[in-house]
Protein backbone atom coordinates (compact mmCIF):
# COMPACT_ATOMS: atom_id res chain seq x y z
CA GLY A 1 82.20 118.29 122.44
CA ARG A 2 82.84 114.61 122.66
CA PRO A 3 85.82 113.61 120.47
CA THR A 4 84.26 110.38 119.17
CA ILE A 5 80.81 111.74 118.36
CA HIS A 6 81.43 111.72 114.59
CA ALA A 7 81.90 107.94 114.58
CA TYR A 8 78.72 107.50 116.63
CA VAL A 9 76.71 109.71 114.28
CA ALA A 10 78.00 107.88 111.20
CA ALA A 11 77.21 104.48 112.72
CA LYS A 12 73.73 105.62 113.73
CA ALA A 13 73.00 106.89 110.21
CA GLY A 14 74.23 103.58 108.84
CA LEU A 15 71.84 101.64 111.07
CA HIS A 16 68.93 103.83 109.95
CA GLY A 17 69.83 103.18 106.31
CA LEU A 18 70.32 99.46 106.87
CA THR A 19 66.93 99.22 108.57
CA ARG A 20 65.18 100.96 105.68
CA SER A 21 66.95 99.12 102.88
CA THR A 22 66.53 95.71 104.51
CA ALA A 23 62.84 96.43 105.13
CA ALA A 24 62.40 97.31 101.46
CA GLU A 25 64.17 94.14 100.35
CA LEU A 26 62.46 91.70 102.72
CA GLY A 27 59.00 93.23 102.93
CA ARG A 28 57.79 91.35 99.84
CA HIS A 29 58.51 88.14 101.75
CA GLY A 30 56.34 89.17 104.69
CA ILE A 31 59.32 90.07 106.84
CA THR A 32 59.28 93.39 108.66
CA VAL A 33 62.48 95.09 109.74
CA ASN A 34 62.42 97.87 112.31
CA ALA A 35 64.82 99.33 114.84
CA ILE A 36 64.72 101.12 118.14
CA ALA A 37 66.75 104.28 118.71
CA PRO A 38 67.06 104.62 122.47
CA GLY A 39 67.84 107.90 124.15
CA TYR A 40 69.90 108.24 127.29
CA PHE A 41 69.14 105.34 129.62
CA ALA A 42 70.36 105.08 133.20
CA THR A 43 72.40 101.90 132.84
CA GLU A 44 75.73 100.63 134.06
CA LEU A 45 77.16 101.36 130.61
CA ASN A 46 76.30 105.06 131.06
CA THR A 47 77.69 105.41 134.60
CA ALA A 48 80.50 107.72 133.49
CA LEU A 49 78.11 109.96 131.53
CA MET A 50 75.63 110.04 134.41
CA SER A 51 78.36 111.09 136.84
CA ASP A 52 79.26 114.06 134.61
CA GLU A 53 77.12 116.82 136.12
CA ALA A 54 77.27 119.04 133.03
CA PHE A 55 76.21 116.21 130.74
CA THR A 56 73.42 115.10 133.06
CA LYS A 57 72.16 118.69 133.19
CA TRP A 58 72.22 118.76 129.37
CA VAL A 59 70.20 115.53 129.18
CA GLU A 60 67.69 116.77 131.72
CA THR A 61 67.22 120.19 130.11
CA ARG A 62 67.25 119.10 126.44
CA THR A 63 65.02 116.06 126.88
CA PRO A 64 61.36 117.10 127.09
CA ALA A 65 60.84 114.28 129.62
CA GLY A 66 63.43 116.05 131.78
CA ARG A 67 65.28 112.94 132.93
CA TRP A 68 67.28 109.86 132.05
CA ALA A 69 65.18 106.87 130.98
CA GLN A 70 64.97 103.72 133.05
CA PRO A 71 65.86 100.43 131.29
CA GLU A 72 62.38 98.97 131.77
CA GLU A 73 60.95 101.84 129.72
CA LEU A 74 62.39 100.26 126.57
CA GLY A 75 60.37 97.07 126.94
CA GLY A 76 57.07 98.44 125.64
CA ALA A 77 58.64 99.42 122.31
CA VAL A 78 60.23 95.99 121.95
CA VAL A 79 56.96 94.22 122.74
CA PHE A 80 55.06 96.43 120.29
CA LEU A 81 57.46 95.85 117.39
CA ALA A 82 57.47 92.10 118.06
CA SER A 83 53.66 91.92 118.23
CA ASP A 84 50.92 91.55 115.63
CA ALA A 85 50.02 95.19 116.34
CA ALA A 86 53.13 96.13 114.34
CA ALA A 87 52.44 93.78 111.41
CA TYR A 88 52.18 96.73 109.00
CA VAL A 89 55.10 98.69 110.48
CA ASN A 90 58.15 98.23 108.29
CA GLY A 91 61.36 100.20 107.87
CA HIS A 92 60.74 102.35 110.91
CA VAL A 93 63.22 103.51 113.51
CA LEU A 94 61.28 104.05 116.72
CA ALA A 95 62.81 106.69 118.97
CA VAL A 96 62.44 105.89 122.65
CA ASP A 97 64.17 109.00 123.90
CA GLY A 98 61.76 111.09 125.94
CA GLY A 99 61.45 113.49 123.01
CA LEU A 100 65.16 114.32 122.74
CA SER A 101 65.32 113.66 118.99
CA VAL A 102 62.57 116.19 118.28
CA SER A 103 64.06 118.86 120.52
CA LEU A 104 67.59 119.09 119.06
């Protein structure tokens, strides 16, 4: 396993809780609060992970999409949440992860 995964998991859970609680608090003022939970994206930040053959194989076999995401694939979710189409979406964490979160 990865030695720092516990800190990552705790931080991620905190962001989910913060999104929900802030949405509940600010919703009455017409303010929506949502978040995006990205999966594994092929970015410069993930170069070390992408060069790890075992980890890349894990991503490709565990993710129903079967691959790393490309950065531009995050844009649609951002545009949606910032648009009027999401006016009644509040307190949601939108997974953009190729299905990884539902396959674990």
